[in-house]
Amino acid sequence: MSGVTPSPPSMPAASPWHDAVVERVAVLTPRIVSVFLRAPLAPGLAGQHLVVRLTAPDGYAAQRSYSVASAPGVMPIELIVEKLEDGEVSPFFHEVVAPGDHLEVRGPLGGHFVWRPADGGPLLLVGGGSGVAPLMAMVRDWHASGAGVPLLLVVSARTWAELAFRDELVALQARAPLLRFVAVTTRDAAHRPGDLVQRLDSTALQRLLAAWGHVPAHVFVCGANRFVEAVTTGLLDAAVPAERIRTERYGGAG
Amino acid sequence: MATRGFTGRRPSAAFASRLPPGQFETDDFPVLSKGPTPRVDLATWRFTLSDGPRPLASWSWTEFEALPHTVWQGDIHCVTTWSKFDTTWEGVTIDELLAAAGVSAPSAYTLAISHDDYDTNVPAADLLDGRAMVATRFNGAPLAAEHGGPARLLVPHLYFWKSAKWIKGLRFTARDEAGFWELRGYHLRGDPWKQQRYSDDP
């Protein structure tokens, strides 16, 4: 022995499967439920996801990724699950799961679609449907950390009733002057001044950015692919640099 | 550990053997990318093969399209757990690119580099002997921009994040250098049959 202790190899973040207990399930919108889990996981970062594994009695297993909607370190962990009619996993969360049930989770995972309070802003978050989930974690982290940067959150859904976290966001905006929350509906009337009734396009995004009066330093766009394509195209047209825009696209996986 | 009340939906027997563990079959073609779809102009498009910083060969779009093309048909597997069966791709195999450049693989590792500054590492052995191509057509039509058009890498036997969209070059490297997702917690190789999803998977 030379007496020299070699430095250990750099250790990747461990991500074993953990047992999670379902604390409660709440109806968030007509098509989305919130699933609250208790699990011994690291706090992680806003925007990360968990992998959930469900196992049938014969050992067949299905796994899906769900963005964490609760702020990092907050327990229970909130996931939101949209019901897909032909889905394999989402109907379980809408029709079967009950408080006290156990399932397996892995994470939090993902090192790209994440925002840390130290990253600062101005911060532009654009979500469609259940794509609001990781953005909600960022809004909650932004608020909890007291990050004094402007935040514009634009959330699109078919109707006012289908806007996930709508009431919480309206209430938060009343308390947090740096937060601007714009609801966009495609099949409904506008419910508040400043809300939009349309599909988000270049013109609408340019108007929203002009009215906000800030140039976003970080942009996060999450939703179905068609939504993300339309929004990112509009943002590029509005001269937002591509390297400031991060995307997460939800596929048609159930 | 069984999950109370979960029965699942198994693939048909005919497809079960083609589905890697932890995957499910989809008819959709989901899209995942780190940012906006880049705006790639065919008039200025070039594909460059290099050995470290040294270019070995490069092709314009017209020159690239004149190279011998190959059709590959089979299944693709995304780390986010969807698999898509019986896809058809057309493009230029890495073997053909090396042949056209008049070289053999100068090292054991590569980095595929994309127009949106995405990169991903692939061992050279996973690219040779007809196992990979730079694909320009999908199911008989030019590759759509959101799926990586005009050209993407296709390494169908590895998780699909290795099949870099909007590819503009392939760089041989002396060492295995982690790429974009590999630096953010994903596996260095990504074999779906071994479930090499995250960095600490065996």
Short mmCIF file of C-alpha atoms in Angstrom, two decimals:
data_model
loop_
_atom_site.label_atom_id
_atom_site.label_comp_id
_atom_site.label_asym_id
_atom_site.label_seq_id
_atom_site.Cartn_x
_atom_site.Cartn_y
_atom_site.Cartn_z
CA MET A 1 0.00 0.00 0.00
CA SER A 2 1.34 3.37 -0.92
CA GLY A 3 -0.67 5.14 1.73
CA VAL A 4 -2.40 7.25 -0.91
CA THR A 5 -6.15 6.96 -0.82
CA PRO A 6 -7.48 7.04 -4.34
CA SER A 7 -10.36 9.40 -4.80
CA PRO A 8 -13.62 7.51 -5.21
CA PRO A 9 -15.15 7.34 -8.65
CA SER A 10 -17.82 9.96 -9.10
CA MET A 11 -21.09 8.45 -8.00
CA PRO A 12 -24.15 8.89 -10.15
CA ALA A 13 -27.31 9.90 -8.34
CA ALA A 14 -28.79 6.72 -6.94
CA SER A 15 -32.29 6.09 -8.19
CA PRO A 16 -33.54 2.81 -6.75
CA TRP A 17 -37.21 1.91 -6.57
CA HIS A 18 -38.93 3.09 -3.41
CA ASP A 19 -42.20 2.10 -1.82
CA ALA A 20 -44.75 4.92 -1.96
CA VAL A 21 -48.03 5.11 -0.07
CA VAL A 22 -51.02 6.84 -1.60
CA GLU A 23 -52.20 9.40 0.94
CA ARG A 24 -55.18 10.70 -0.98
CA VAL A 25 -56.57 11.26 -4.45
CA ALA A 26 -58.43 14.48 -5.30
CA VAL A 27 -60.38 15.52 -8.36
CA LEU A 28 -58.55 18.49 -9.88
CA THR A 29 -60.52 18.94 -13.10
CA PRO A 30 -63.14 16.80 -14.87
CA ARG A 31 -60.33 14.81 -16.49
CA ILE A 32 -57.41 15.18 -14.08
CA VAL A 33 -56.85 13.82 -10.57
CA SER A 34 -54.14 14.79 -8.10
CA VAL A 35 -52.42 11.80 -6.50
CA PHE A 36 -50.65 12.57 -3.22
CA LEU A 37 -47.84 10.16 -2.28
CA ARG A 38 -45.58 9.65 0.70
CA ALA A 39 -42.21 8.21 -0.25
CA PRO A 40 -38.63 8.47 1.06
CA LEU A 41 -37.28 10.44 -1.88
CA ALA A 42 -34.70 13.21 -2.16
CA PRO A 43 -36.26 16.68 -2.52
CA GLY A 44 -35.12 17.13 -6.10
CA LEU A 45 -35.68 20.20 -8.27
CA ALA A 46 -38.80 21.86 -9.62
CA GLY A 47 -39.61 20.38 -13.03
CA GLN A 48 -38.37 16.85 -12.38
CA HIS A 49 -40.46 13.72 -12.75
CA LEU A 50 -41.03 10.42 -10.99
CA VAL A 51 -41.31 7.05 -12.64
CA VAL A 52 -44.25 5.10 -11.24
CA ARG A 53 -44.34 1.30 -11.52
CA LEU A 54 -47.51 -0.74 -11.14
CA THR A 55 -47.29 -4.52 -10.91
CA ALA A 56 -50.04 -7.04 -11.65
CA PRO A 57 -50.42 -10.22 -9.56
CA ASP A 58 -48.60 -12.28 -12.19
CA GLY A 59 -45.59 -9.95 -12.16
CA TYR A 60 -46.45 -7.99 -15.30
CA ALA A 61 -45.44 -4.39 -14.67
CA ALA A 62 -46.15 -1.06 -16.36
CA GLN A 63 -44.21 2.13 -15.71
CA ARG A 64 -44.96 5.73 -16.59
CA SER A 65 -43.33 9.08 -15.88
CA TYR A 66 -45.27 11.85 -14.14
CA SER A 67 -43.99 15.33 -13.43
CA VAL A 68 -43.98 16.37 -9.79
CA ALA A 69 -46.40 19.27 -9.27
CA SER A 70 -45.57 19.93 -5.61
CA ALA A 71 -42.59 22.08 -4.66
CA PRO A 72 -39.28 20.29 -4.00
CA GLY A 73 -39.12 18.78 -0.53
CA VAL A 74 -42.85 19.15 0.14
CA MET A 75 -44.57 16.04 1.43
CA PRO A 76 -46.86 14.54 0.30
CA ILE A 77 -45.62 14.62 -3.28
CA GLU A 78 -48.33 15.65 -5.74
CA LEU A 79 -48.58 14.07 -9.18
CA ILE A 80 -51.41 14.82 -11.57
CA VAL A 81 -52.83 12.19 -13.89
CA GLU A 82 -55.03 12.93 -16.88
CA LYS A 83 -57.41 10.17 -17.85
CA LEU A 84 -56.72 8.81 -21.31
CA GLU A 85 -59.70 6.81 -22.51
CA ASP A 86 -57.63 4.06 -24.05
CA GLY A 87 -54.93 4.22 -21.37
CA GLU A 88 -53.43 1.33 -19.43
CA VAL A 89 -52.21 3.19 -16.34
CA SER A 90 -54.23 6.42 -16.08
CA PRO A 91 -57.58 4.61 -15.56
CA PHE A 92 -56.02 2.91 -12.52
CA PHE A 93 -55.44 6.32 -10.93
CA HIS A 94 -58.95 7.49 -11.81
CA GLU A 95 -60.98 4.42 -10.94
CA VAL A 96 -59.04 2.02 -8.72
CA VAL A 97 -56.41 3.57 -6.47
CA ALA A 98 -57.37 4.37 -2.86
CA PRO A 99 -55.66 5.89 0.17
CA GLY A 100 -53.30 3.39 1.77
CA ASP A 101 -52.40 1.66 -1.49
CA HIS A 102 -48.73 1.02 -2.19
CA LEU A 103 -46.90 1.47 -5.46
CA GLU A 104 -43.29 1.87 -6.51
CA VAL A 105 -41.62 5.11 -7.52
CA ARG A 106 -38.19 6.14 -8.75
CA GLY A 107 -36.75 9.65 -8.81
CA PRO A 108 -36.96 12.60 -8.84
CA LEU A 109 -35.30 12.36 -12.26
CA GLY A 110 -34.34 14.70 -15.07
CA GLY A 111 -31.67 17.37 -15.22
CA HIS A 112 -32.81 19.62 -18.06
CA PHE A 113 -36.40 20.78 -17.62
CA VAL A 114 -35.65 22.15 -14.15
CA TRP A 115 -35.61 25.56 -12.52
CA ARG A 116 -33.75 26.47 -9.34
CA PRO A 117 -34.49 29.69 -7.44
CA ALA A 118 -30.83 30.62 -7.97
CA ASP A 119 -31.41 30.52 -11.75
CA GLY A 120 -33.49 33.68 -11.39
CA GLY A 121 -35.59 35.21 -14.12
CA PRO A 122 -37.61 36.80 -15.60
CA LEU A 123 -39.33 33.46 -15.92
CA LEU A 124 -41.87 32.55 -18.59
CA LEU A 125 -43.84 29.33 -18.12
CA VAL A 126 -46.29 28.12 -20.76
CA GLY A 127 -48.35 24.98 -20.18
CA GLY A 128 -51.10 23.14 -22.00
CA GLY A 129 -53.53 20.80 -20.23
CA SER A 130 -51.79 18.49 -17.78
CA GLY A 131 -48.50 19.99 -19.00
CA VAL A 132 -48.95 22.56 -16.27
CA ALA A 133 -47.70 20.02 -13.68
CA PRO A 134 -43.92 20.70 -13.74
CA LEU A 135 -44.61 24.43 -14.15
CA MET A 136 -46.73 24.34 -11.00
CA ALA A 137 -43.75 22.94 -9.10
CA MET A 138 -41.71 25.89 -10.39
CA VAL A 139 -44.39 28.43 -9.41
CA ARG A 140 -44.64 26.93 -5.95
CA ASP A 141 -40.85 26.84 -5.56
CA TRP A 142 -40.58 30.41 -6.88
CA HIS A 143 -43.12 31.55 -4.29
CA ALA A 144 -41.74 29.52 -1.36
CA SER A 145 -38.18 30.65 -2.03
CA GLY A 146 -39.13 34.32 -2.29
CA ALA A 147 -37.33 34.58 -5.62
CA GLY A 148 -37.87 38.23 -6.46
CA VAL A 149 -38.10 37.80 -10.21
CA PRO A 150 -41.08 38.42 -12.50
CA LEU A 151 -42.98 35.30 -13.47
CA LEU A 152 -45.45 35.07 -16.33
CA LEU A 153 -47.46 31.84 -16.32
CA VAL A 154 -49.65 31.11 -19.33
CA VAL A 155 -51.86 28.04 -19.05
CA SER A 156 -54.10 26.74 -21.82
CA ALA A 157 -57.01 24.33 -21.55
CA ARG A 158 -60.21 23.73 -23.43
CA THR A 159 -62.44 25.34 -20.78
CA TRP A 160 -62.15 27.31 -17.54
CA ALA A 161 -63.28 24.19 -15.66
CA GLU A 162 -60.43 22.19 -17.17
CA LEU A 163 -57.68 24.61 -16.06
CA ALA A 164 -55.73 22.66 -13.46
CA PHE A 165 -54.69 24.63 -10.35
CA ARG A 166 -56.78 27.60 -11.56
CA ASP A 167 -58.12 28.64 -8.14
CA GLU A 168 -54.73 28.29 -6.44
CA LEU A 169 -53.11 30.41 -9.13
CA VAL A 170 -55.77 33.13 -8.97
CA ALA A 171 -55.34 33.28 -5.20
CA LEU A 172 -51.55 33.28 -5.45
CA GLN A 173 -51.56 36.09 -8.00
CA ALA A 174 -53.57 38.22 -5.56
CA ARG A 175 -50.80 37.81 -2.98
CA ALA A 176 -47.74 37.85 -5.25
CA PRO A 177 -47.41 41.05 -7.31
CA LEU A 178 -44.57 39.62 -9.41
CA LEU A 179 -46.79 36.78 -10.67
CA ARG A 180 -48.91 37.28 -13.75
CA PHE A 181 -51.23 34.35 -14.51
CA VAL A 182 -52.96 34.32 -17.89
CA ALA A 183 -55.59 31.68 -18.56
CA VAL A 184 -56.11 30.69 -22.18
CA THR A 185 -59.17 28.70 -23.17
CA THR A 186 -59.96 27.35 -26.60
CA ARG A 187 -63.66 26.45 -26.18
CA ASP A 188 -64.90 28.84 -23.51
CA ALA A 189 -65.47 32.51 -22.76
CA ALA A 190 -62.81 34.57 -20.99
CA HIS A 191 -63.48 34.64 -17.24
CA ARG A 192 -61.15 37.44 -16.18
CA PRO A 193 -59.74 40.59 -17.79
CA GLY A 194 -56.56 39.68 -19.64
CA ASP A 195 -57.45 36.06 -20.23
CA LEU A 196 -57.49 34.83 -23.81
CA VAL A 197 -59.91 32.72 -25.81
CA GLN A 198 -57.97 31.21 -28.69
CA ARG A 199 -55.13 28.88 -29.55
CA LEU A 200 -51.77 30.38 -28.62
CA ASP A 201 -49.98 31.68 -31.70
CA SER A 202 -47.16 34.08 -32.54
CA THR A 203 -49.36 37.17 -32.38
CA ALA A 204 -50.85 36.27 -29.01
CA LEU A 205 -47.45 35.44 -27.54
CA GLN A 206 -45.95 38.69 -28.79
CA ARG A 207 -48.83 40.63 -27.22
CA LEU A 208 -48.47 38.77 -23.92
CA LEU A 209 -44.74 39.45 -23.81
CA ALA A 210 -45.23 43.13 -24.69
CA ALA A 211 -47.91 43.55 -22.01
CA TRP A 212 -45.71 41.81 -19.46
CA GLY A 213 -42.85 44.17 -20.25
CA HIS A 214 -40.01 41.76 -19.50
CA VAL A 215 -37.63 39.75 -21.64
CA PRO A 216 -37.64 36.19 -20.34
CA ALA A 217 -34.28 34.76 -19.31
CA HIS A 218 -35.70 31.25 -18.91
CA VAL A 219 -38.66 29.79 -20.75
CA PHE A 220 -40.28 26.43 -20.00
CA VAL A 221 -42.97 25.05 -22.30
CA CYS A 222 -44.82 21.84 -21.46
CA GLY A 223 -47.81 20.12 -23.01
CA ALA A 224 -48.88 17.94 -25.89
CA ASN A 225 -46.50 18.01 -28.82
CA ARG A 226 -48.76 20.06 -31.08
CA PHE A 227 -49.14 22.67 -28.34
CA VAL A 228 -45.39 22.81 -27.68
CA GLU A 229 -44.63 23.11 -31.40
CA ALA A 230 -47.10 25.99 -31.79
CA VAL A 231 -45.86 27.84 -28.71
CA THR A 232 -42.15 27.41 -29.41
CA THR A 233 -42.65 28.47 -33.03
CA GLY A 234 -44.47 31.55 -31.77
CA LEU A 235 -41.73 32.33 -29.26
CA LEU A 236 -39.03 32.05 -31.92
CA ASP A 237 -41.10 34.37 -34.12
CA ALA A 238 -41.29 36.74 -31.13
CA ALA A 239 -37.45 36.80 -31.10
CA VAL A 240 -37.02 34.76 -27.92
CA PRO A 241 -33.63 33.03 -28.38
CA ALA A 242 -33.95 29.26 -28.87
CA GLU A 243 -31.32 28.49 -26.24
CA ARG A 244 -33.49 30.09 -23.54
CA ILE A 245 -36.42 27.78 -24.31
CA ARG A 246 -36.70 24.35 -22.73
CA THR A 247 -39.47 21.96 -23.68
CA GLU A 248 -41.19 18.90 -22.34
CA ARG A 249 -43.66 17.18 -24.61
CA TYR A 250 -46.32 14.77 -23.47
CA GLY A 251 -46.88 11.92 -25.85
CA GLY A 252 -50.07 9.98 -26.26
CA ALA A 253 -49.06 7.40 -23.69
CA GLY A 254 -51.68 6.16 -21.26
CA MET B 1 -44.69 -6.26 -5.12
CA ALA B 2 -48.14 -6.44 -6.64
CA THR B 3 -50.16 -3.21 -6.80
CA ARG B 4 -53.68 -3.72 -5.47
CA GLY B 5 -56.23 -3.65 -8.23
CA PHE B 6 -53.81 -3.28 -11.14
CA THR B 7 -54.21 -5.81 -13.90
CA GLY B 8 -52.50 -4.11 -16.82
CA ARG B 9 -52.87 -4.70 -20.49
CA ARG B 10 -50.39 -7.14 -21.93
CA PRO B 11 -49.12 -7.13 -25.49
CA SER B 12 -50.44 -9.87 -27.73
CA ALA B 13 -48.35 -13.03 -27.77
CA ALA B 14 -47.14 -12.24 -31.27
CA PHE B 15 -45.67 -8.92 -30.13
CA ALA B 16 -44.61 -9.79 -26.57
CA SER B 17 -41.25 -11.19 -27.64
CA ARG B 18 -40.50 -7.98 -29.53
CA LEU B 19 -41.24 -5.71 -26.56
CA PRO B 20 -38.26 -5.01 -24.26
CA PRO B 21 -38.97 -5.13 -20.51
CA GLY B 22 -40.77 -2.08 -19.13
CA GLN B 23 -42.02 -0.98 -22.57
CA PHE B 24 -45.50 -0.75 -24.05
CA GLU B 25 -46.51 -0.57 -27.68
CA THR B 26 -47.96 2.63 -29.14
CA ASP B 27 -49.32 3.54 -32.55
CA ASP B 28 -48.50 7.19 -31.87
CA PHE B 29 -45.13 8.71 -32.60
CA PRO B 30 -44.44 10.86 -29.52
CA VAL B 31 -41.89 13.66 -29.75
CA LEU B 32 -39.32 14.54 -27.10
CA SER B 33 -36.69 17.21 -27.48
CA LYS B 34 -34.83 19.60 -25.23
CA GLY B 35 -36.12 22.75 -26.89
CA PRO B 36 -37.76 24.22 -29.98
CA THR B 37 -37.57 22.41 -33.30
CA PRO B 38 -34.54 23.97 -35.01
CA ARG B 39 -35.01 25.71 -38.34
CA VAL B 40 -32.64 23.85 -40.64
CA ASP B 41 -32.04 25.18 -44.16
CA LEU B 42 -31.26 22.50 -46.76
CA ALA B 43 -29.38 25.08 -48.84
CA THR B 44 -26.71 25.40 -46.14
CA TRP B 45 -27.06 21.94 -44.55
CA ARG B 46 -23.84 19.97 -44.23
CA PHE B 47 -23.02 16.67 -42.61
CA THR B 48 -19.47 16.37 -41.30
CA LEU B 49 -17.63 13.24 -40.27
CA SER B 50 -14.66 14.03 -38.05
CA ASP B 51 -11.91 12.43 -36.00
CA GLY B 52 -11.84 14.57 -32.88
CA PRO B 53 -11.55 18.14 -34.17
CA ARG B 54 -10.22 17.02 -37.59
CA PRO B 55 -12.82 16.77 -40.39
CA LEU B 56 -12.62 13.53 -42.37
CA ALA B 57 -15.31 14.35 -44.93
CA SER B 58 -18.37 16.47 -45.31
CA TRP B 59 -21.40 16.47 -47.61
CA SER B 60 -23.95 19.04 -48.72
CA TRP B 61 -27.59 17.92 -48.86
CA THR B 62 -27.33 17.22 -52.60
CA GLU B 63 -24.11 15.26 -52.14
CA PHE B 64 -25.57 13.36 -49.21
CA GLU B 65 -28.69 12.41 -51.12
CA ALA B 66 -26.47 11.05 -53.92
CA LEU B 67 -24.84 8.52 -51.55
CA PRO B 68 -26.14 4.94 -51.62
CA HIS B 69 -29.32 4.70 -49.53
CA THR B 70 -30.56 1.77 -47.48
CA VAL B 71 -34.04 0.93 -46.19
CA TRP B 72 -34.39 -0.44 -42.66
CA GLN B 73 -37.61 -1.77 -41.17
CA GLY B 74 -38.17 -2.64 -37.52
CA ASP B 75 -39.05 -1.55 -34.00
CA ILE B 76 -37.92 1.49 -32.02
CA HIS B 77 -37.87 1.94 -28.24
CA CYS B 78 -37.96 5.19 -26.25
CA VAL B 79 -36.61 5.38 -22.70
CA THR B 80 -39.93 6.97 -21.68
CA THR B 81 -41.34 3.42 -22.15
CA TRP B 82 -43.10 3.54 -25.51
CA SER B 83 -42.10 1.25 -28.35
CA LYS B 84 -43.23 1.55 -31.93
CA PHE B 85 -43.32 -1.49 -34.17
CA ASP B 86 -42.67 -1.91 -37.90
CA THR B 87 -41.29 1.52 -38.68
CA THR B 88 -39.57 2.05 -42.03
CA TRP B 89 -36.58 4.34 -42.42
CA GLU B 90 -34.37 5.23 -45.35
CA GLY B 91 -30.97 6.82 -45.19
CA VAL B 92 -27.24 6.32 -45.49
CA THR B 93 -25.60 3.75 -43.23
CA ILE B 94 -22.57 4.79 -41.21
CA ASP B 95 -20.64 2.07 -43.10
CA GLU B 96 -21.47 3.84 -46.37
CA LEU B 97 -20.44 7.21 -44.94
CA LEU B 98 -17.06 5.83 -43.87
CA ALA B 99 -16.64 4.13 -47.25
CA ALA B 100 -17.48 7.37 -49.06
CA ALA B 101 -14.93 9.16 -46.88
CA GLY B 102 -12.38 6.45 -47.68
CA VAL B 103 -11.61 5.70 -44.02
CA SER B 104 -12.37 3.10 -41.39
CA ALA B 105 -13.55 4.00 -37.89
CA PRO B 106 -10.59 5.84 -36.32
CA SER B 107 -11.63 5.21 -32.69
CA ALA B 108 -14.03 3.20 -30.55
CA TYR B 109 -16.43 5.98 -29.55
CA THR B 110 -18.46 8.71 -31.22
CA LEU B 111 -20.48 11.78 -30.41
CA ALA B 112 -23.46 12.54 -32.63
CA ILE B 113 -23.89 16.32 -32.87
CA SER B 114 -27.10 18.15 -33.73
CA HIS B 115 -28.20 21.55 -34.97
CA ASP B 116 -29.74 22.41 -31.60
CA ASP B 117 -26.42 21.73 -29.83
CA TYR B 118 -27.74 18.38 -28.63
CA ASP B 119 -25.18 15.60 -28.60
CA THR B 120 -25.18 11.95 -27.60
CA ASN B 121 -22.41 9.39 -27.30
CA VAL B 122 -22.57 6.03 -29.09
CA PRO B 123 -19.87 3.35 -29.21
CA ALA B 124 -18.60 2.98 -32.78
CA ALA B 125 -19.44 -0.73 -32.68
CA ASP B 126 -23.12 0.21 -32.29
CA LEU B 127 -22.98 2.23 -35.50
CA LEU B 128 -21.17 -0.18 -37.83
CA ASP B 129 -22.07 -3.39 -39.69
CA GLY B 130 -25.41 -2.01 -40.82
CA ARG B 131 -26.64 -1.26 -37.30
CA ALA B 132 -27.15 2.49 -37.78
CA MET B 133 -27.83 5.12 -40.43
CA VAL B 134 -28.34 8.81 -40.93
CA ALA B 135 -32.03 8.67 -41.86
CA THR B 136 -33.75 11.18 -44.12
CA ARG B 137 -37.06 9.41 -44.80
CA PHE B 138 -39.65 7.82 -42.50
CA ASN B 139 -42.41 5.54 -43.75
CA GLY B 140 -41.74 6.60 -47.31
CA ALA B 141 -41.84 10.39 -46.83
CA PRO B 142 -39.20 13.02 -46.02
CA LEU B 143 -38.56 13.01 -42.28
CA ALA B 144 -40.79 15.61 -40.56
CA ALA B 145 -38.97 18.46 -38.80
CA GLU B 146 -40.42 17.58 -35.39
CA HIS B 147 -39.03 14.04 -35.75
CA GLY B 148 -35.57 15.32 -36.63
CA GLY B 149 -35.85 16.20 -40.31
CA PRO B 150 -34.10 16.75 -42.58
CA ALA B 151 -31.79 14.08 -41.10
CA ARG B 152 -31.45 12.20 -37.84
CA LEU B 153 -29.28 9.41 -36.57
CA LEU B 154 -31.06 6.04 -36.35
CA VAL B 155 -29.62 3.47 -33.92
CA PRO B 156 -32.72 1.33 -33.44
CA HIS B 157 -31.20 -1.24 -31.09
CA LEU B 158 -30.54 1.44 -28.44
CA TYR B 159 -33.03 3.70 -26.62
CA PHE B 160 -34.16 6.37 -29.04
CA TRP B 161 -32.49 9.36 -27.36
CA LYS B 162 -29.31 7.98 -28.99
CA SER B 163 -30.91 8.50 -32.41
CA ALA B 164 -30.06 12.20 -32.37
CA LYS B 165 -32.53 14.42 -34.22
CA TRP B 166 -31.35 17.21 -36.60
CA ILE B 167 -27.94 15.61 -36.86
CA LYS B 168 -25.17 17.62 -38.49
CA GLY B 169 -22.11 15.56 -37.69
CA LEU B 170 -20.55 12.48 -36.23
CA ARG B 171 -17.31 12.91 -34.32
CA PHE B 172 -15.09 9.96 -33.41
CA THR B 173 -13.64 10.37 -29.93
CA ALA B 174 -10.79 8.61 -28.14
CA ARG B 175 -12.85 8.20 -24.96
CA ASP B 176 -16.54 7.65 -24.23
CA GLU B 177 -17.69 11.24 -23.65
CA ALA B 178 -21.13 11.66 -22.09
CA GLY B 179 -23.58 13.63 -24.24
CA PHE B 180 -26.51 15.89 -23.36
CA TRP B 181 -28.85 13.47 -21.61
CA GLU B 182 -26.01 11.29 -20.36
CA LEU B 183 -24.72 14.32 -18.42
CA ARG B 184 -28.23 14.73 -16.99
CA GLY B 185 -28.68 11.31 -15.46
CA TYR B 186 -29.20 8.94 -18.39
CA HIS B 187 -27.22 5.80 -19.12
CA LEU B 188 -23.99 5.90 -21.13
CA ARG B 189 -25.11 3.16 -23.55
CA GLY B 190 -28.89 2.68 -23.29
CA ASP B 191 -29.65 -0.91 -24.31
CA PRO B 192 -33.46 -1.33 -24.01
CA TRP B 193 -33.21 -5.10 -23.53
CA LYS B 194 -31.04 -4.50 -20.44
CA GLN B 195 -33.22 -1.52 -19.30
CA GLN B 196 -30.20 0.79 -19.25
CA ARG B 197 -32.27 3.90 -18.60
CA TYR B 198 -30.55 5.91 -15.87
CA SER B 199 -26.88 6.35 -15.02
CA ASP B 200 -26.96 3.94 -12.11
CA ASP B 201 -28.63 1.10 -14.02
CA PRO B 202 -26.22 -1.79 -14.62
#
